[in-house]
Coordinates of C-alpha atoms in Angstrom, one line a residue:
X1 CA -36.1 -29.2 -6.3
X2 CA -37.6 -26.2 -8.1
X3 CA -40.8 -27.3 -8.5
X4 CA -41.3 -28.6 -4.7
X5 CA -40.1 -25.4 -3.8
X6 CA -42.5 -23.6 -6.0
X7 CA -45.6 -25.8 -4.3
X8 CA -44.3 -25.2 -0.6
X9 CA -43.8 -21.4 -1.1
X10 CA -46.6 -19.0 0.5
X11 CA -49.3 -17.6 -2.2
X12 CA -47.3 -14.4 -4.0
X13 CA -44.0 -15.3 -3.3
X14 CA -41.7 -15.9 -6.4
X15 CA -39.1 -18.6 -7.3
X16 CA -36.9 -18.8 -9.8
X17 CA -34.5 -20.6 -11.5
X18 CA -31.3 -19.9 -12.9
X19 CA -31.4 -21.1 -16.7
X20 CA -28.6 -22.9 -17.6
X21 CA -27.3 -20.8 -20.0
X22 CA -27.5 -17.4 -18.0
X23 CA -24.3 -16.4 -16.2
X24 CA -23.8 -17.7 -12.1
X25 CA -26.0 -15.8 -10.2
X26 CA -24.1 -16.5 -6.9
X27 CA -21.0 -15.5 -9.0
X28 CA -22.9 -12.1 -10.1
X29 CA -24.0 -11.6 -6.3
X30 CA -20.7 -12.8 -4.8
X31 CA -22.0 -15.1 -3.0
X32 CA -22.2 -18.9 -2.2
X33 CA -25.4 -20.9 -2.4
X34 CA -26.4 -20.7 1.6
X35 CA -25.7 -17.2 1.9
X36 CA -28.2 -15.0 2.8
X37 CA -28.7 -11.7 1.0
X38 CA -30.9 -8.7 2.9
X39 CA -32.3 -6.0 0.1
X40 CA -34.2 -3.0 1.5
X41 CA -36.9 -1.4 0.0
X42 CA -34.4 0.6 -2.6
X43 CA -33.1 -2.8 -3.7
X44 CA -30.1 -1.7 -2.4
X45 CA -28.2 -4.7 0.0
X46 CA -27.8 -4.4 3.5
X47 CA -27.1 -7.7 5.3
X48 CA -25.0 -10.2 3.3
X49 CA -24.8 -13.3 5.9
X50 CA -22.2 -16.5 5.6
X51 CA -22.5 -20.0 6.4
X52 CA -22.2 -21.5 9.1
X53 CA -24.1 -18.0 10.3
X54 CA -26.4 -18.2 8.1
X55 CA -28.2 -21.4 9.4
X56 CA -31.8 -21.0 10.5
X57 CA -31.2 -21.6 14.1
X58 CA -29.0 -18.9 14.4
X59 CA -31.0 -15.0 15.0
X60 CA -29.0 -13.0 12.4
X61 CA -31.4 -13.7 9.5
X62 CA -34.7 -12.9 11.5
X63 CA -32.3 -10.1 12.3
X64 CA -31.5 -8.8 9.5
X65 CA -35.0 -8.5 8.4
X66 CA -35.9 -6.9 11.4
X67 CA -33.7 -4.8 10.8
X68 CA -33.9 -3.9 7.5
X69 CA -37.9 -3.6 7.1
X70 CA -37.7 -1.9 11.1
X71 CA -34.5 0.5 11.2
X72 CA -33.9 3.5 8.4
X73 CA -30.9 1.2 7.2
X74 CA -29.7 3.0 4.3
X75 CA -30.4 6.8 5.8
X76 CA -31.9 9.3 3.5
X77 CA -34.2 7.4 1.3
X78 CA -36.7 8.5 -1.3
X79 CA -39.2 5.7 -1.0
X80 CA -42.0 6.0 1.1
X81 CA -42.3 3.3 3.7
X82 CA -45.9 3.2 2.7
X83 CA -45.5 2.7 -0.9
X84 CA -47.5 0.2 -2.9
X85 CA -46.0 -3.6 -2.2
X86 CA -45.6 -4.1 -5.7
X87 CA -44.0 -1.5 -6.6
X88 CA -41.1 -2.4 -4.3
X89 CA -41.2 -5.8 -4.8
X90 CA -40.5 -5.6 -9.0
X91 CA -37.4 -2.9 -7.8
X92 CA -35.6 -5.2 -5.4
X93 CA -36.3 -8.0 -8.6
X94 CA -34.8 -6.4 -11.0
X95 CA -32.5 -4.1 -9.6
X96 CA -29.0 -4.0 -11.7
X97 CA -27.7 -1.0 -9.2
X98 CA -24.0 -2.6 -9.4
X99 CA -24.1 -3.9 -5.8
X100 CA -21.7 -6.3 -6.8
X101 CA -18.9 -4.1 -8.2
X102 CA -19.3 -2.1 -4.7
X103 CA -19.9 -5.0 -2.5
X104 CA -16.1 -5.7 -1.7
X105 CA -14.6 -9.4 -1.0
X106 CA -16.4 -12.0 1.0
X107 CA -14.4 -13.4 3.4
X108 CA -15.1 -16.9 5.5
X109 CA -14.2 -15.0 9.1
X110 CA -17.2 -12.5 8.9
X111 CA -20.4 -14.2 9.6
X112 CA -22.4 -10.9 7.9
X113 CA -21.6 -7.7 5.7
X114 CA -23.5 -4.2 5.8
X115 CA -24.6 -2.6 2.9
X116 CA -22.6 -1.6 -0.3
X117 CA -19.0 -0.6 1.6
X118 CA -18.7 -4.0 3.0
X119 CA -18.2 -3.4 6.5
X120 CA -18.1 -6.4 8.8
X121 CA -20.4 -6.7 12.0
X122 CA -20.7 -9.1 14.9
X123 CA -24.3 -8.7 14.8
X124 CA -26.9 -7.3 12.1
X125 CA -29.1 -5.6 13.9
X126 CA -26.3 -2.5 14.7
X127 CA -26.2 1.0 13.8
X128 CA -24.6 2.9 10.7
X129 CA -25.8 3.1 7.3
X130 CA -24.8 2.4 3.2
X131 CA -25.0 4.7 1.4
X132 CA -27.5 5.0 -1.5
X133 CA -25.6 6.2 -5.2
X134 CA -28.8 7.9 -6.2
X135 CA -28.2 10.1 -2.5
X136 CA -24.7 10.6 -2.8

């Protein structure tokens, strides 16, 4: 499966695989395997989205990203919206910001989470903000 995802993928776009002998990922994240996980620019999370929401035919993925590249999501940032691709991309890669210790429980009735407090919404696209540790 890795590999055919690896040749389908767009030109720039990483995959990776989980070696066997590093810790759960989804266990790290808090997350199941078809849950979708929104990072801004910071690396800092701001949509985590369920199944059965987080099926492709359903708008709060696309909105999400909208959302999170569009909106000023987490507030007060210090990252340019015009910084260099790359240099956002290998933050968001390797970020170890302890979004999991601050993520709080998932929980089958809420199709989506905001941010690092946890807070449940009906739809991803709606106000309010997390807030950043290196801002607080």
């Amino acid at each position: 499966m890795f590999w055919e995802l690896k040749r389908r993928v767009a030109k720039g776009i990483p995959v990776y695989q989980q070696s066997p002998l590093q810790d759960d990922v989804w266990a790290a994240l808090r997350a199941d395997k078809d849950d979708f996980l929104v990072y801004d620019r910071c690396g800092r999370l701001t949509f985590h989205i369920v199944l059965p929401y987080s099926f492709l035919h359903y708008p709060f993925i696309e909105a999400a990203i909208r959302a999170t590249y569009n909106k000023d999501i987490c507030g007060n940032c210090s990252v340019d919206s015009n910084s260099m691709l790359s240099a956002q991309w290998n933050n968001t890669q390797y970020n170890d910001t302890g979004l999991v210790a601050s993520n709080g429980n998932k929980t089958d009735s809420s199709p989506i989470k905001r941010g690092n407090r946890g807070a449940r919404r009906d739809a991803p696209a709606r106000g309010g903000h997390h807030t950043h540790p290196t801002h607080a």
